[in-house]
XYZ file of N, CA, C and O in Angstrom:
380
model
N -114.022 27.710 66.913
C -113.515 27.490 65.583
C -111.996 27.430 65.624
O -111.355 28.219 66.282
N -111.450 26.473 64.939
C -110.010 26.283 64.928
C -109.361 27.317 64.016
O -109.579 27.332 62.816
N -108.581 28.191 64.599
C -107.971 29.288 63.844
C -106.922 28.774 62.878
O -106.651 29.404 61.857
N -106.348 27.602 63.144
C -105.311 27.074 62.268
C -105.859 26.789 60.878
O -105.136 26.870 59.896
N -107.142 26.460 60.790
C -107.756 26.223 59.490
C -107.876 27.511 58.690
O -107.926 27.484 57.477
N -107.962 28.657 59.366
C -108.164 29.939 58.707
C -106.877 30.699 58.419
O -106.884 31.695 57.734
N -105.774 30.265 58.969
C -104.523 31.006 58.810
C -103.731 30.408 57.664
O -103.552 29.215 57.569
N -103.293 31.258 56.759
C -102.539 30.825 55.596
C -101.161 31.481 55.651
O -101.047 32.669 55.916
N -100.151 30.693 55.413
C -98.798 31.220 55.406
C -98.225 31.088 53.995
O -98.297 30.040 53.394
N -97.703 32.164 53.477
C -97.105 32.149 52.144
C -95.806 32.936 52.169
O -95.678 33.907 52.894
N -94.863 32.511 51.367
C -93.652 33.295 51.158
C -93.671 33.796 49.723
O -93.881 33.015 48.799
N -93.487 35.074 49.555
C -93.492 35.674 48.231
C -92.178 36.399 47.999
O -91.619 36.995 48.896
N -91.718 36.355 46.792
C -90.539 37.122 46.406
C -91.043 38.298 45.583
O -91.417 38.141 44.436
N -91.105 39.494 46.176
C -91.565 40.690 45.487
C -90.462 41.735 45.512
O -90.101 42.230 46.570
N -89.963 42.072 44.383
C -88.957 43.126 44.299
C -87.693 42.832 45.090
O -87.091 43.747 45.629
N -87.323 41.577 45.191
C -86.117 41.225 45.927
C -86.309 41.151 47.431
O -85.398 40.848 48.161
N -87.509 41.462 47.918
C -87.788 41.386 49.354
C -88.516 40.090 49.652
O -89.304 39.611 48.857
N -88.244 39.559 50.810
C -88.996 38.394 51.261
C -90.170 38.883 52.080
O -90.005 39.652 53.019
N -91.332 38.422 51.719
C -92.568 38.833 52.365
C -93.256 37.593 52.909
O -93.368 36.592 52.210
N -93.725 37.670 54.140
C -94.530 36.615 54.725
C -95.938 37.138 54.918
O -96.133 38.264 55.358
N -96.923 36.329 54.560
C -98.315 36.742 54.672
C -99.034 35.776 55.607
O -99.009 34.567 55.384
N -99.651 36.328 56.640
C -100.476 35.544 57.550
C -101.893 36.062 57.406
O -102.134 37.253 57.545
N -102.815 35.160 57.080
C -104.210 35.568 56.908
C -104.996 35.198 58.157
O -104.989 34.060 58.584
N -105.658 36.190 58.715
C -106.525 35.994 59.875
C -107.916 36.430 59.452
O -108.210 37.620 59.399
N -108.747 35.478 59.076
C -110.069 35.747 58.506
C -109.944 36.710 57.343
O -109.365 36.347 56.325
N -110.437 37.938 57.441
C -110.388 38.897 56.338
C -109.158 39.789 56.382
O -108.983 40.629 55.516
N -108.307 39.649 57.338
C -107.165 40.549 57.525
C -105.881 39.831 57.110
O -105.626 38.711 57.526
N -105.103 40.520 56.279
C -103.802 40.005 55.893
C -102.725 40.760 56.657
O -102.691 41.987 56.638
N -101.870 40.045 57.334
C -100.686 40.612 57.967
C -99.535 40.371 56.996
O -99.130 39.243 56.779
N -99.026 41.444 56.401
C -97.950 41.350 55.432
C -96.666 41.746 56.156
O -96.490 42.893 56.548
N -95.784 40.774 56.342
C -94.581 40.975 57.149
C -93.347 41.002 56.270
O -93.209 40.191 55.354
N -92.461 41.939 56.560
C -91.205 42.052 55.828
C -90.143 41.233 56.551
O -89.803 41.505 57.702
N -89.642 40.223 55.872
C -88.654 39.319 56.454
C -87.263 39.748 55.984
O -86.919 39.604 54.821
N -86.480 40.292 56.892
C -85.176 40.840 56.539
C -84.057 39.815 56.604
O -83.057 39.938 55.914
N -84.211 38.806 57.423
C -83.132 37.841 57.593
C -83.703 36.430 57.650
O -84.908 36.220 57.688
N -82.797 35.470 57.671
C -83.202 34.071 57.810
C -83.829 33.819 59.178
O -84.696 32.962 59.317
N -83.411 34.584 60.164
C -83.981 34.451 61.503
C -85.462 34.815 61.484
O -86.289 34.139 62.112
N -85.822 35.881 60.756
C -87.222 36.280 60.645
C -88.034 35.207 59.932
O -89.165 34.911 60.317
N -87.460 34.632 58.883
C -88.132 33.560 58.150
C -88.365 32.353 59.048
O -89.453 31.780 59.073
N -87.372 31.991 59.812
C -87.493 30.861 60.733
C -88.561 31.140 61.788
O -89.367 30.270 62.113
N -88.575 32.376 62.327
C -89.567 32.733 63.343
C -90.982 32.666 62.778
O -91.907 32.204 63.451
N -91.172 33.087 61.535
C -92.496 33.023 60.922
C -92.930 31.585 60.679
O -94.094 31.250 60.857
N -91.997 30.735 60.311
C -92.317 29.310 60.150
C -92.716 28.692 61.493
O -93.629 27.868 61.558
N -92.047 29.092 62.567
C -92.403 28.601 63.898
C -93.789 29.099 64.297
O -94.576 28.363 64.882
N -94.102 30.355 63.991
C -95.437 30.895 64.274
C -96.494 30.097 63.534
O -97.532 29.760 64.098
N -96.225 29.781 62.279
C -97.179 29.035 61.476
C -97.456 27.658 62.068
O -98.581 27.167 61.991
N -96.474 27.051 62.681
C -96.658 25.704 63.216
C -97.392 25.687 64.555
O -97.923 24.653 64.942
N -97.464 26.822 65.260
C -98.095 26.837 66.584
C -99.245 27.827 66.681
O -99.669 28.172 67.770
N -99.809 28.274 65.577
C -100.771 29.369 65.585
C -102.196 28.855 65.827
O -103.034 28.918 64.957
N -102.441 28.387 67.005
C -103.766 27.908 67.386
C -104.351 28.887 68.402
O -103.689 29.288 69.345
N -105.597 29.275 68.176
C -106.323 30.178 69.079
C -105.600 31.507 69.291
O -105.472 31.981 70.406
N -105.109 32.096 68.223
C -104.479 33.412 68.300
C -105.436 34.450 67.754
O -106.261 34.159 66.897
N -105.311 35.645 68.260
C -106.116 36.765 67.797
C -105.204 37.777 67.118
O -103.988 37.621 67.115
N -105.800 38.841 66.563
C -105.003 39.869 65.890
C -103.995 40.501 66.836
O -102.861 40.746 66.460
N -104.385 40.738 68.074
C -103.450 41.363 69.016
C -102.294 40.422 69.337
O -101.181 40.879 69.593
N -102.547 39.110 69.315
C -101.470 38.149 69.557
C -100.454 38.157 68.413
O -99.241 38.096 68.644
N -100.952 38.245 67.171
C -100.057 38.320 66.016
C -99.270 39.625 66.062
O -98.069 39.647 65.782
N -99.941 40.714 66.455
C -99.263 42.009 66.602
C -98.164 41.926 67.665
O -97.028 42.341 67.428
N -98.489 41.382 68.825
C -97.503 41.270 69.906
C -96.335 40.374 69.505
O -95.183 40.650 69.851
N -96.624 39.294 68.764
C -95.575 38.407 68.303
C -94.641 39.157 67.360
O -93.414 39.044 67.464
N -95.213 39.923 66.425
C -94.404 40.682 65.462
C -93.554 41.730 66.157
O -92.379 41.909 65.827
N -94.137 42.436 67.108
C -93.382 43.441 67.858
C -92.267 42.784 68.665
O -91.168 43.317 68.773
N -92.547 41.642 69.257
C -91.543 40.949 70.058
C -90.365 40.449 69.243
O -89.246 40.359 69.742
N -90.610 40.089 67.970
C -89.539 39.611 67.099
C -88.992 40.713 66.202
O -88.176 40.434 65.314
N -89.423 41.955 66.416
C -88.966 43.121 65.645
C -89.170 42.929 64.148
O -88.300 43.228 63.332
N -90.328 42.409 63.794
C -90.685 42.224 62.391
C -91.718 43.278 62.028
O -92.777 43.352 62.644
N -91.375 44.104 61.024
C -92.301 45.140 60.576
C -93.412 44.489 59.760
O -93.168 43.556 58.995
N -94.623 45.018 59.929
C -95.752 44.470 59.188
C -96.747 45.579 58.882
O -96.718 46.653 59.460
N -97.606 45.299 57.935
C -98.751 46.153 57.658
C -99.958 45.243 57.509
O -99.816 44.043 57.250
N -101.130 45.805 57.707
C -102.346 45.010 57.620
C -103.230 45.534 56.499
O -103.229 46.723 56.197
N -103.969 44.616 55.901
C -104.902 44.950 54.836
C -106.181 44.159 55.096
O -106.133 42.961 55.360
N -107.321 44.860 55.034
C -108.611 44.178 55.140
C -109.129 43.952 53.730
O -109.091 44.846 52.896
N -109.592 42.747 53.449
C -110.168 42.484 52.136
C -111.489 41.734 52.291
O -111.650 40.905 53.173
N -112.429 42.086 51.433
C -113.753 41.468 51.430
C -113.626 40.081 50.809
O -113.046 39.915 49.751
N -114.192 39.094 51.491
C -114.123 37.730 50.985
C -115.506 37.275 50.558
O -116.459 37.323 51.321
N -115.607 36.839 49.326
C -116.890 36.427 48.765
C -117.375 35.104 49.349
O -118.565 34.820 49.304
N -116.473 34.311 49.887
C -116.887 33.032 50.460
C -117.489 33.181 51.853
O -118.027 32.224 52.392
N -117.431 34.385 52.435
C -118.086 34.675 53.710
C -119.394 35.394 53.434
O -119.531 36.101 52.434
N -120.329 35.256 54.342
C -121.597 35.970 54.195
C -121.386 37.461 54.440
O -120.363 37.886 54.969
N -122.383 38.256 54.054
C -122.291 39.701 54.244
C -122.163 40.035 55.726
O -121.363 40.874 56.118
N -122.947 39.358 56.565
C -122.886 39.595 58.009
C -121.515 39.287 58.583
O -120.995 40.030 59.424
N -120.904 38.190 58.123
C -119.573 37.824 58.607
C -118.533 38.854 58.162
O -117.650 39.227 58.937
N -118.630 39.326 56.923
C -117.700 40.346 56.442
C -117.848 41.646 57.219
O -116.855 42.290 57.561
N -119.087 42.038 57.509
C -119.321 43.269 58.274
C -118.776 43.109 59.686
O -118.127 44.012 60.224
N -119.020 41.971 60.312
C -118.520 41.744 61.666
C -116.996 41.737 61.696
O -116.376 42.320 62.592
N -116.364 41.097 60.702
C -114.907 41.078 60.646
C -114.346 42.473 60.404
O -113.305 42.833 60.964
N -115.029 43.272 59.577
C -114.590 44.655 59.349
C -114.703 45.464 60.640
O -113.807 46.247 60.976
N -115.789 45.281 61.368
C -115.964 45.967 62.653
C -114.863 45.565 63.633
O -114.261 46.425 64.290
N -114.570 44.270 63.712
C -113.520 43.807 64.625
C -112.161 44.366 64.226
O -111.369 44.756 65.079
N -111.887 44.422 62.928
C -110.623 44.950 62.443
C -110.492 46.437 62.778
O -109.451 46.874 63.280
N -111.537 47.212 62.509
C -111.490 48.648 62.811
C -111.379 48.922 64.294
O -110.647 49.812 64.727
N -112.079 48.131 65.103
C -111.973 48.281 66.565
C -110.568 47.959 67.025
O -110.011 48.635 67.892
N -109.940 46.944 66.445
C -108.578 46.582 66.808
C -107.605 47.675 66.383
O -106.673 48.001 67.115
N -107.806 48.276 65.196
C -106.919 49.335 64.721
C -106.974 50.572 65.606
O -105.982 51.263 65.771
N -108.145 50.869 66.157
C -108.305 52.042 67.012
C -107.749 51.725 68.376
O -107.010 52.402 68.976
């Protein structure tokens, strides 16, 4: 499955902070963009994000010194089995 179809990049202005959101199936990586360099790096990630996993996004964020947090959300457009499997994968990755 092509991961580029599943990854969504958005820029939000919340409370004066620039936030970048990368969606990986049911997991949202919410990244705090402190400078224009961080914004540029996230745009570059968005353009080349093929066949990446959660650990790859984590390693990329750590390498560029971008702080992030993750949120798991249930998606109604996925089946129950897919949501359970994605939750299991997310929890296994967190541990």
